[in-house]
Every structure is written in structure tokens, then in C-alpha cells.
mmCIF file of C-alpha atoms in Angstrom:
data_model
loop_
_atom_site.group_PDB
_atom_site.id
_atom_site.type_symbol
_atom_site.label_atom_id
_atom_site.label_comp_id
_atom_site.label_asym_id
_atom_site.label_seq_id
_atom_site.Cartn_x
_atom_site.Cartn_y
_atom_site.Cartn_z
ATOM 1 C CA UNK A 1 -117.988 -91.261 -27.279
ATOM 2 C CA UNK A 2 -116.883 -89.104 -30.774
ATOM 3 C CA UNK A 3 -119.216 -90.738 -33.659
ATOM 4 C CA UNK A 4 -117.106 -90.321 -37.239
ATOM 5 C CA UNK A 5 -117.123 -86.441 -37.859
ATOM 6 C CA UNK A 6 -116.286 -85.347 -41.270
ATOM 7 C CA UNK A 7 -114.722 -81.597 -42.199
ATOM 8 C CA UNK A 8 -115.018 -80.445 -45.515
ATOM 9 C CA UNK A 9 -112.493 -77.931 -46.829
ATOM 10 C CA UNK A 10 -113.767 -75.437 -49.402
ATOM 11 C CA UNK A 11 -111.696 -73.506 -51.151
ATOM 12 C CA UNK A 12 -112.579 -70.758 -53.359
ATOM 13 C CA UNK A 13 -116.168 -72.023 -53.626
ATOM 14 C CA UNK A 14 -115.012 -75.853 -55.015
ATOM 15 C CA UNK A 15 -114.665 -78.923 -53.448
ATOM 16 C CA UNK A 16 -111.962 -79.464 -51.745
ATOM 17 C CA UNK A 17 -110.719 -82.656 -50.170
ATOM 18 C CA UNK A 18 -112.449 -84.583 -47.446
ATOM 19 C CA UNK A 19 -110.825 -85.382 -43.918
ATOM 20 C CA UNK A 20 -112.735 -88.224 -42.138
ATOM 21 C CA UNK A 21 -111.829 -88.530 -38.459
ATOM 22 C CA UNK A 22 -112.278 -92.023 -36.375
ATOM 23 C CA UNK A 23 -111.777 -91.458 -32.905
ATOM 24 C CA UNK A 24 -114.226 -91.424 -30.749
ATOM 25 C CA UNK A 25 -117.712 -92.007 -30.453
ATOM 26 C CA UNK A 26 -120.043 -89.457 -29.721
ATOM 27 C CA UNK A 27 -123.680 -90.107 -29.875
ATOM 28 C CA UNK A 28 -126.788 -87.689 -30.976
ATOM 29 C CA UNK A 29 -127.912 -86.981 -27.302
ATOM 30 C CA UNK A 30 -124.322 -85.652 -25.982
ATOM 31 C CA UNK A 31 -124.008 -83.668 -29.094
ATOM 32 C CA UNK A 32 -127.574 -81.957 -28.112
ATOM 33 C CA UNK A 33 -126.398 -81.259 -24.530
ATOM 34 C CA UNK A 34 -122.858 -80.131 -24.714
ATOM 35 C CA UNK A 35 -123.421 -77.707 -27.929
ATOM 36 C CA UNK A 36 -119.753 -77.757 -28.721
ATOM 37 C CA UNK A 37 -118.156 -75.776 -31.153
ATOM 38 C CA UNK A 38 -115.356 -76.382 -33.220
ATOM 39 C CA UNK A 39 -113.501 -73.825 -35.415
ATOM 40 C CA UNK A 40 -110.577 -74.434 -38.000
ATOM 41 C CA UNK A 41 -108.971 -72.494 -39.888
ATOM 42 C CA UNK A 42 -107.094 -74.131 -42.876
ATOM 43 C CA UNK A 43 -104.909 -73.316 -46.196
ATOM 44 C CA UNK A 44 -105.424 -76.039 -48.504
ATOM 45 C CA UNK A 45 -103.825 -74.846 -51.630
ATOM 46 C CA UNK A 46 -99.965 -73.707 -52.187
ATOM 47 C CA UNK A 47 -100.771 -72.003 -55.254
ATOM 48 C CA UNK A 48 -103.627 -69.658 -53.702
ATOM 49 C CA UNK A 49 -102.547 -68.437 -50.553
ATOM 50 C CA UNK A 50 -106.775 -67.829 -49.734
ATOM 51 C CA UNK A 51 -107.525 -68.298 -45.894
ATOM 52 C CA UNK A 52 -111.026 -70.639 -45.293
ATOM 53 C CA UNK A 53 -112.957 -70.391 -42.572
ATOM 54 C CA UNK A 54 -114.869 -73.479 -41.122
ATOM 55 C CA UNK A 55 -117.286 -73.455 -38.561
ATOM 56 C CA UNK A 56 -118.479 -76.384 -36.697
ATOM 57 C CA UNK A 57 -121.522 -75.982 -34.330
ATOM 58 C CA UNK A 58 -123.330 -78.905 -32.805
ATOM 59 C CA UNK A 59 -127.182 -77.497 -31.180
ATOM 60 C CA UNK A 60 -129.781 -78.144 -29.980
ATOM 61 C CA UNK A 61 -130.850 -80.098 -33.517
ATOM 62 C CA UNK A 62 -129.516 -83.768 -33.779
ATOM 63 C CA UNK A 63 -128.140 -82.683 -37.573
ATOM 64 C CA UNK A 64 -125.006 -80.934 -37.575
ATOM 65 C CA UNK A 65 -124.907 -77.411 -39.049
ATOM 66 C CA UNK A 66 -121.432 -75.998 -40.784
ATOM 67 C CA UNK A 67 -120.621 -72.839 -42.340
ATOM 68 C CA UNK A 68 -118.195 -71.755 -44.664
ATOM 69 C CA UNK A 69 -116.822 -67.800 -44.917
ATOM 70 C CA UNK A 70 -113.704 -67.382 -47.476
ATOM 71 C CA UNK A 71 -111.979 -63.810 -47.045
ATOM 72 C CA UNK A 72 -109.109 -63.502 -49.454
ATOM 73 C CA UNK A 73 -106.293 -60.292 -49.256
ATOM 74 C CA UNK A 74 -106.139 -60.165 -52.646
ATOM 75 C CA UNK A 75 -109.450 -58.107 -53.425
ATOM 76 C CA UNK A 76 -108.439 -55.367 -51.503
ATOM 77 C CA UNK A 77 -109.133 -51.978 -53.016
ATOM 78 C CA UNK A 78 -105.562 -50.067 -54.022
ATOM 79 C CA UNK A 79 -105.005 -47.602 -51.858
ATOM 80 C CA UNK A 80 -103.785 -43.651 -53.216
ATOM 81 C CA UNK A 81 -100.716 -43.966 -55.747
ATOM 82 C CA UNK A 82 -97.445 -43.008 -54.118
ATOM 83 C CA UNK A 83 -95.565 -41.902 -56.686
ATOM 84 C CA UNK A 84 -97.169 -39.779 -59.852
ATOM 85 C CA UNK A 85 -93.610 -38.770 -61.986
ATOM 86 C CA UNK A 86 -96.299 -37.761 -64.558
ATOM 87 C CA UNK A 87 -97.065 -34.872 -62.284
ATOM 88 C CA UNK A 88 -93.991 -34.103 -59.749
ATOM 89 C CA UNK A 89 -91.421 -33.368 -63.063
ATOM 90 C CA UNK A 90 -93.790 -30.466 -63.578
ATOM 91 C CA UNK A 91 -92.171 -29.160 -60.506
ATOM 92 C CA UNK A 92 -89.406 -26.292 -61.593
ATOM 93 C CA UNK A 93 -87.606 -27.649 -59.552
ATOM 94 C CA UNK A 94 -87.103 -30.391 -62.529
ATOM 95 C CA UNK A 95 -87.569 -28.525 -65.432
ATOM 96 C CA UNK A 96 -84.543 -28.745 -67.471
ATOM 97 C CA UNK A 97 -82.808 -25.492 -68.127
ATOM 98 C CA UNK A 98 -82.734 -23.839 -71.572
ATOM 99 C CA UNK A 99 -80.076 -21.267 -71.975
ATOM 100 C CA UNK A 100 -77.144 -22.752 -73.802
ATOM 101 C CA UNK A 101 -74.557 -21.623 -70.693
ATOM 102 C CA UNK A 102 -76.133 -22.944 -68.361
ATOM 103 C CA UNK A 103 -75.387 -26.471 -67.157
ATOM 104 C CA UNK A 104 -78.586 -28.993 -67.302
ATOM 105 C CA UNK A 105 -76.992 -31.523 -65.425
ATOM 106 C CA UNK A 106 -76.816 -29.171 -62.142
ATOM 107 C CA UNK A 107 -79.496 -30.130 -59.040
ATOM 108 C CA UNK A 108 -79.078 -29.273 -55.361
ATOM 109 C CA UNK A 109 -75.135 -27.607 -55.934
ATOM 110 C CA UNK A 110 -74.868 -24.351 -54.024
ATOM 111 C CA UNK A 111 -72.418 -21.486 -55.169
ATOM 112 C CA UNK A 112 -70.287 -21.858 -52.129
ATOM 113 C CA UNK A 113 -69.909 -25.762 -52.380
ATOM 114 C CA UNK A 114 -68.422 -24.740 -56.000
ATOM 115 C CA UNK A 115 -66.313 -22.145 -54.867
ATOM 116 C CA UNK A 116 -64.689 -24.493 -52.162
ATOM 117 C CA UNK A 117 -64.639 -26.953 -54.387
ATOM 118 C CA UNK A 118 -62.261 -24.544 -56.718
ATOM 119 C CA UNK A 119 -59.998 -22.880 -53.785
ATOM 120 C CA UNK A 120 -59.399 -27.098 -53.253
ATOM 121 C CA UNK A 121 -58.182 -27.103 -56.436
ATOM 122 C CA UNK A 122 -55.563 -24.608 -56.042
ATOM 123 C CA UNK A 123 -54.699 -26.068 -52.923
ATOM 124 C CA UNK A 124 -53.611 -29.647 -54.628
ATOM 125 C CA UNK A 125 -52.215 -27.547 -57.653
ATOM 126 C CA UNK A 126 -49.798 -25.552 -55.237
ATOM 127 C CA UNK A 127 -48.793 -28.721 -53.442
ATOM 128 C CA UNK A 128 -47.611 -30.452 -56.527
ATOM 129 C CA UNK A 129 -45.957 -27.179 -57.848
ATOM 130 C CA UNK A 130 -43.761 -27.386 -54.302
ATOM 131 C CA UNK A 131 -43.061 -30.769 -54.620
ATOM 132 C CA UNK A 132 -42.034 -30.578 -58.284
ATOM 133 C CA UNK A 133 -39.522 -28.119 -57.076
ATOM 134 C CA UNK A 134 -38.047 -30.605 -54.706
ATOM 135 C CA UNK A 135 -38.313 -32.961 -56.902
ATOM 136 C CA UNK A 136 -35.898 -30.556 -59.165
ATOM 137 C CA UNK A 137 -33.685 -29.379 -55.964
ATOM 138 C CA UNK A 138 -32.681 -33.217 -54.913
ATOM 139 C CA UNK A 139 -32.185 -34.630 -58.379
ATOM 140 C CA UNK A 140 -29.441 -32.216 -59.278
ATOM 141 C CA UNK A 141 -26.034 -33.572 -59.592
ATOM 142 C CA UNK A 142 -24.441 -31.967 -57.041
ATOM 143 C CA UNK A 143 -27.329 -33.054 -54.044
ATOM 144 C CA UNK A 144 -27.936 -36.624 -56.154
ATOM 145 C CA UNK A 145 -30.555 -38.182 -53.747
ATOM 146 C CA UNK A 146 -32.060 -40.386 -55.971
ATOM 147 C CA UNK A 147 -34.687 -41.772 -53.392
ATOM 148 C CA UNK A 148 -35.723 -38.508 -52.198
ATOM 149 C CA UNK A 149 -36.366 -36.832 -55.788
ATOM 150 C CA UNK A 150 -38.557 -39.795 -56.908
ATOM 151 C CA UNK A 151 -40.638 -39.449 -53.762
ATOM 152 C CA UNK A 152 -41.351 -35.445 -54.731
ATOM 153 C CA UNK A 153 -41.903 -36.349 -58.162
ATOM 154 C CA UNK A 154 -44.149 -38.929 -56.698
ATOM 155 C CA UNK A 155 -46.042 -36.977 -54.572
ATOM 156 C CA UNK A 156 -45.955 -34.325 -57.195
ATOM 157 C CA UNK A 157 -47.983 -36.520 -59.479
ATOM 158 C CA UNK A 158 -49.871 -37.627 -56.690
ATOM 159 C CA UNK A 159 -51.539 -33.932 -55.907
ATOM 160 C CA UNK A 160 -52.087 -33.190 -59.216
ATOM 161 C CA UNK A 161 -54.401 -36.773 -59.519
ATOM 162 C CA UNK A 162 -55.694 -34.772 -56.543
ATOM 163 C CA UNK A 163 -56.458 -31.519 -57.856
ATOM 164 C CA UNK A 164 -57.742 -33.310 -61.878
ATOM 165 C CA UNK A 165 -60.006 -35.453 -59.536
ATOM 166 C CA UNK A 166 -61.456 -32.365 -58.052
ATOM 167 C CA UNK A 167 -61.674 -30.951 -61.378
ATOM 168 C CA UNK A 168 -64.019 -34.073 -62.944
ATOM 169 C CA UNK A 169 -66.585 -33.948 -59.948
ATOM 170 C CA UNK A 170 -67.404 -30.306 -60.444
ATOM 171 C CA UNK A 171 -67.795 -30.932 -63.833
ATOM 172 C CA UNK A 172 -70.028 -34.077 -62.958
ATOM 173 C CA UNK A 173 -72.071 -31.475 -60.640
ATOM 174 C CA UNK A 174 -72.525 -28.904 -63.169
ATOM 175 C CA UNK A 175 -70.018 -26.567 -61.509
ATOM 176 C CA UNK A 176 -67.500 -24.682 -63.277
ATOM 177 C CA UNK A 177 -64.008 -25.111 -62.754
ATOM 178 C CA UNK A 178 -61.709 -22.023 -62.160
ATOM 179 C CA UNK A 179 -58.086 -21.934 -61.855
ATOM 180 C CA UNK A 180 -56.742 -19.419 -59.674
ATOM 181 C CA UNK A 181 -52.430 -18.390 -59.587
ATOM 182 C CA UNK A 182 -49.940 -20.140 -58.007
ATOM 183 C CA UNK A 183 -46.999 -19.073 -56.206
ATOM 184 C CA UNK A 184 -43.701 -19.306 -56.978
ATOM 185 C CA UNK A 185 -42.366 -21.674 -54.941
ATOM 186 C CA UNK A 186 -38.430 -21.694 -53.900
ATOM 187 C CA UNK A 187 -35.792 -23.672 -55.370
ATOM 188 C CA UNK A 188 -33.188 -23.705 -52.788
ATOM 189 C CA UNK A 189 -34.318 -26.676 -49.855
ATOM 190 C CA UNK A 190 -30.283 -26.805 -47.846
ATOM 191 C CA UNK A 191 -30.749 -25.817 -44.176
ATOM 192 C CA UNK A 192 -27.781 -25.215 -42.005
ATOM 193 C CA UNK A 193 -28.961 -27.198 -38.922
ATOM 194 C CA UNK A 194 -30.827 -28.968 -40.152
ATOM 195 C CA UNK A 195 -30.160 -30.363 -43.827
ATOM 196 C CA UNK A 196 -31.741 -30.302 -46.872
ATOM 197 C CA UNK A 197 -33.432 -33.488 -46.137
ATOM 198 C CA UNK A 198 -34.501 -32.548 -42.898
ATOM 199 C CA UNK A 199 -35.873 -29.452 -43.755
ATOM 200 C CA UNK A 200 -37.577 -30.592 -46.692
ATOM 201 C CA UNK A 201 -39.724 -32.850 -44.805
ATOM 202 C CA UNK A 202 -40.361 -31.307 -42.000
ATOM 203 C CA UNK A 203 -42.285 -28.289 -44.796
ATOM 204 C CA UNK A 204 -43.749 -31.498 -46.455
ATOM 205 C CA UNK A 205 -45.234 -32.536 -43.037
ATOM 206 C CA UNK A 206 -46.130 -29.033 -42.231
ATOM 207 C CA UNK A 207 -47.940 -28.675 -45.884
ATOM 208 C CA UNK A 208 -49.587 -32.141 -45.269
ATOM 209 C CA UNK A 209 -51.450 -31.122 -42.643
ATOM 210 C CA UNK A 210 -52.526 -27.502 -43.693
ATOM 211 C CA UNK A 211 -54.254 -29.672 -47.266
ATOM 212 C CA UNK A 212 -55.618 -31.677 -44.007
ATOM 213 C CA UNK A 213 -57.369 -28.501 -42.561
ATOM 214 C CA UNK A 214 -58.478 -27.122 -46.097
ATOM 215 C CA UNK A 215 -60.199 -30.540 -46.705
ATOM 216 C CA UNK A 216 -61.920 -30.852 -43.023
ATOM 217 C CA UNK A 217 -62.929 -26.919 -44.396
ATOM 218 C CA UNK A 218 -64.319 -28.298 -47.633
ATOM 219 C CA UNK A 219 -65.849 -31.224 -45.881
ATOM 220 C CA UNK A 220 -68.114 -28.669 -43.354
ATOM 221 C CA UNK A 221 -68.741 -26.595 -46.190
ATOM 222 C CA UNK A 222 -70.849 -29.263 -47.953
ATOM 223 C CA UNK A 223 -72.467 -30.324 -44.140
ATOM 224 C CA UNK A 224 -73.407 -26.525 -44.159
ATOM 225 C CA UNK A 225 -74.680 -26.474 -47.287
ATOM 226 C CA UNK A 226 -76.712 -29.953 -46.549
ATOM 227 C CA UNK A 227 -74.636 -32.287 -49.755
ATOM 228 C CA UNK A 228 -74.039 -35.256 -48.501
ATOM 229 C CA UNK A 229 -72.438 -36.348 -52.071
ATOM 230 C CA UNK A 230 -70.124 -33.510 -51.721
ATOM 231 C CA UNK A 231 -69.677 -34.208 -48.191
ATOM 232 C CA UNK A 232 -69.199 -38.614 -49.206
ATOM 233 C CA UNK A 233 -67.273 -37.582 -52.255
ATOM 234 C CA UNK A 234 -64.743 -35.928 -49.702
ATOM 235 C CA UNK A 235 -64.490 -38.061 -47.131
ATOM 236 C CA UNK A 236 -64.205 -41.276 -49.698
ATOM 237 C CA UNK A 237 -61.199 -40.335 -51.824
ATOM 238 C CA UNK A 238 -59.420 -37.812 -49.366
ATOM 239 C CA UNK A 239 -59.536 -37.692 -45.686
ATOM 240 C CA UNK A 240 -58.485 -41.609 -44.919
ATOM 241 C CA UNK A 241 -55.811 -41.220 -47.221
ATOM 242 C CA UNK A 242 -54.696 -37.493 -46.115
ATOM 243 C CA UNK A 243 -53.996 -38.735 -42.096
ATOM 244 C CA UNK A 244 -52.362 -41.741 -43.949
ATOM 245 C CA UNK A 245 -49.723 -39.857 -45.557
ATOM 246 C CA UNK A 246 -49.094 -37.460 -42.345
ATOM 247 C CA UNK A 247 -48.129 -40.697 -40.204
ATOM 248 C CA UNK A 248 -45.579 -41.858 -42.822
ATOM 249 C CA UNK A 249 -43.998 -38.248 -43.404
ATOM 250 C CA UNK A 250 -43.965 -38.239 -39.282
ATOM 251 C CA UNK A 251 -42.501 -40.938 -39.239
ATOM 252 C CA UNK A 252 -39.943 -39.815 -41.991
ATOM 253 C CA UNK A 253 -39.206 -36.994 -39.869
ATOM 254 C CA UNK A 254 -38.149 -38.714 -36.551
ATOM 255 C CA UNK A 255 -36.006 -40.990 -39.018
ATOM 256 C CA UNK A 256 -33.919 -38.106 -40.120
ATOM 257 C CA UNK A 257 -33.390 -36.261 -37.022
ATOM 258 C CA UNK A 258 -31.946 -39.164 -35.875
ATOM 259 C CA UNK A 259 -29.269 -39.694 -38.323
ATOM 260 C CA UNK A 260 -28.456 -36.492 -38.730
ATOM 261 C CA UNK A 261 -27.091 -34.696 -41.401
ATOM 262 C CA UNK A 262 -23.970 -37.055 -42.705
ATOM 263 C CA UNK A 263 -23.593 -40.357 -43.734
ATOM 264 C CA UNK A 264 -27.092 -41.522 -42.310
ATOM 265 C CA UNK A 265 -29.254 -39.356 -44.911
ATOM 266 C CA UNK A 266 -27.762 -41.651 -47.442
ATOM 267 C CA UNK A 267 -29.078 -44.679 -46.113
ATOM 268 C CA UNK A 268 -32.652 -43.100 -45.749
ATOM 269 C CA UNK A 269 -32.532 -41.672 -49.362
ATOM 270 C CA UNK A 270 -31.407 -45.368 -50.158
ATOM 271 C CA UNK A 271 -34.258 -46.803 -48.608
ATOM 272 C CA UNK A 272 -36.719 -44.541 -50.409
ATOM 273 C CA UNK A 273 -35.395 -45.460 -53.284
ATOM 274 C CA UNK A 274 -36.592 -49.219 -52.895
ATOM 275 C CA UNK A 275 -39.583 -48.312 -50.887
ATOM 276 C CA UNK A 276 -40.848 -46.459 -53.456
ATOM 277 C CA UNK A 277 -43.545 -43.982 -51.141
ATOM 278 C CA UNK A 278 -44.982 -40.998 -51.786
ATOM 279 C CA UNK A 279 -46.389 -37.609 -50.069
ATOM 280 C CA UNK A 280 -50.449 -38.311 -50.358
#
């Protein structure tokens, strides 16, 4: 019944390539009666993704009539330009500052983000101004645990990376960095129910989780203030790492009051010594 119908794919207004299909055979008269229409819609070329259009109609004429319509994404107008920098640094908003005090690098920092940021400070200063004195308490010669003065030192050290890393950031936000006093802290730890031991963890654990609270503090500061760096800076380098170090000092607690204050609080300065831990 289908005589040999050829298709002829045009692409971009050339020649393409000729498909010749042998099926069927269809004579003149059937094609006059039926008026069939056939439709394809081909992409001939990999390099030119350009969609062509062909359009078969068979009438009431014995001659076959095709039609070819090429529509190609590529000519479409540009639309309005998102971005103009030209323009939106004219904003003063943008407009780098001038007077020689006054930091340049400074953008979206409120005053009370800064001041928080600087009470945190003193904070991790005072910490590692206590522990220091523990430190100095349990490596005399006459207390001579070893294990428990290099964890103060330890932790010691580890506030004041605390308090210097608080320090760069404002700097890095264009704040200014403001130390405030620190207490005196005492140099006697003995306790006499407890132990020196004893009682000098149990204030560690107690002064763990009050930096805890101050950093939670910080942390809604910079929600109220709407910094999420402040708010990522926090929650990156301190708050993981804070409940980490009030499970192991918990943990160093229940250890203690379980061996008491004699011969047992040798073993567990003994096994600081090797473990080598410190307050966070």
C-alpha cells in the first residue's frame, strides 16, 4: 500500500541528509482520500542543538506538499541584567570609609555583637588565669601530682587559644578588641572533705559549664543581631567542643569521689599523667 516516501531533513537552511523509506506501497488515489498527515520532529546535528520542524501533508493534489519551520533558542533576546556592580557599589552602604580610625574592613558587625564578643574574651582569659593557679597549687613539692598539674597547665593553655582566637575574629570583623580585669584567683585548692583533687574538679566542672552558658549567650546575641558568621563562627570552634570537655570533667568527678581522698587519688593523678587530657 505505502509507495517509497522520502523525508528530507533541513537544518539551518542546508541540505541535510536524505532518509528513503521502503515499506509499503501506497498509491496516488489512497493518498487523495485519506489526507494523512505526518509530523517529525528531528535533531540532526550534535554540534547545533537547532530543533527542525517537518511537516508532511498528503491532499487533495496527487503531489505531495512539505514544509519546513526551523525555531532555534539561541536568538532569544537577553532579558534585563541581574547584576549591575557598576551601579550597586554606589550604594553607602559600600562606600569604603575614610577616616584613618575607622576600620574599612567592617560590614554588617553591630556594637553589641563586639561587645559580647569582648566580655567572651575575659571569660576564656579568667578561666586560664584559674587554671594556671592550679596548675601552680598541684605542682608544688609538697602536693606533687604530676598528672593533675599538667592537665591545668593544659587547660590553661587551652583557654587562652580560646580567648587569642576570639581576639583574631574581631579583628577579622573590624571590631576592636578590649581587655577588661581579671580577678585574683586563689591559690589554696585542699578541702577537708573533700580533697584537693576533689574539690578542684568539681570548681573546674562548675566553671565549665558557666563558659557553656556565656557562649549559648554569645551565640543568641549574634541570632539577635541577625550574623550568622558570628553565630557559625561560634558554634564551629566552641560549643561541640565545650559539652565535650564537661562529659570528661563529669566523668573525672565520679572517678574521684569514688576513691576517695587516700591512696586512690594517686592512681587517678597517675593516669592523667599518661592520658594526657585537658579542661576544653
Amino acid at each position: 500500500m505505502f509507495s517509497s516516501a522520502s523525508f528530507r531533513a533541513i537544518e539551518g537552511g542546508n541540505l541535510g541528509t536524505s532518509f528513503t523509506s521502503n515499506s509499503r506501497s501506497l498509491s496516488s488515489s489512497a493518498l487523495m482520500s485519506s489526507s494523512a498527515h505526518f509530523t517529525t520532529t528531528m535533531n540532526i546535528s550534535p554540534r547545533k542543538r537547532v530543533g527542525v520542524l517537518v511537516s508532511v501533508s498528503a491532499s487533495a493534489s496527487a503531489s505531495d506538499s512539505a514544509s519546513v519551520n526551523t525555531n532555534s533558542g539561541n536568538n532569544l533576546p537577553v532579558s534585563g541584567l541581574v547584576f549591575q556592580p557598576f551601579e550597586e557599589v554606589k550604594n553607602e552602604a559600600f562606600v569604603v570609609p575614610a577616616a584613618l580610625h575607622t576600620s574599612i574592613a567592617r560590614q554588617r558587625f553591630m556594637d553589641e555583637c563586639e561587645s559580647a564578643i569582648n566580655e567572651q574574651i575575659n571569660v576564656e582569659y579568667n578561666n586560664s588565669y584559674l587554671y594556671h593557679a592550679m596548675f601552680a597549687y598541684f605542682d608544688r613539692d609538697n602536693v606533687a601530682l604530676k598528672g593533675l598539674a599538667k592537665f591545668f597547665k593544659d587547660s590553661s593553655e587551652e583557654e587562652r587559644t580560646h580567648a587569642e582566637m576570639l581576639m583574631e575574629y574581631q579583628n577579622m570583623r573590624g571590631g576592636r578588641v578590649k581587655l577588661h580585669s581579671i580577678l585574683n584567683p586563689p591559690s589554696e585548692f585542699d578541702h577537708a572533705e573533700k580533697g584537693d583533687a576533689l574539690y578542684a574538679m568539681e570548681l573546674t566542672l562548675s566553671l565549665e559549664k558557666l563558659t557553656n552558658e556565656k557562649l549559648l549567650s554569645l551565640h543568641s546575641v549574634a541570632d539577635r543581631c541577625n550574623d550568622p558568621q558570628l553565630a557559625d563562627f561560634i558554634e564551629s570552634n566552641f560549643l561541640n567542643e565545650q559539652v565535650e570537655a564537661i562529659k570528661k570533667i563529669a566523668e573525672y568527678v565520679s572517678q574521684l569521689r569514688r576513691v576517695g581522698k587516700g591512696h586512690g587519688v594517686w592512681h587517678f593523678d597517675q593516669s592523667l599523667l599518661l592520658e594526657g587530657g585537658a579542661a576544653v
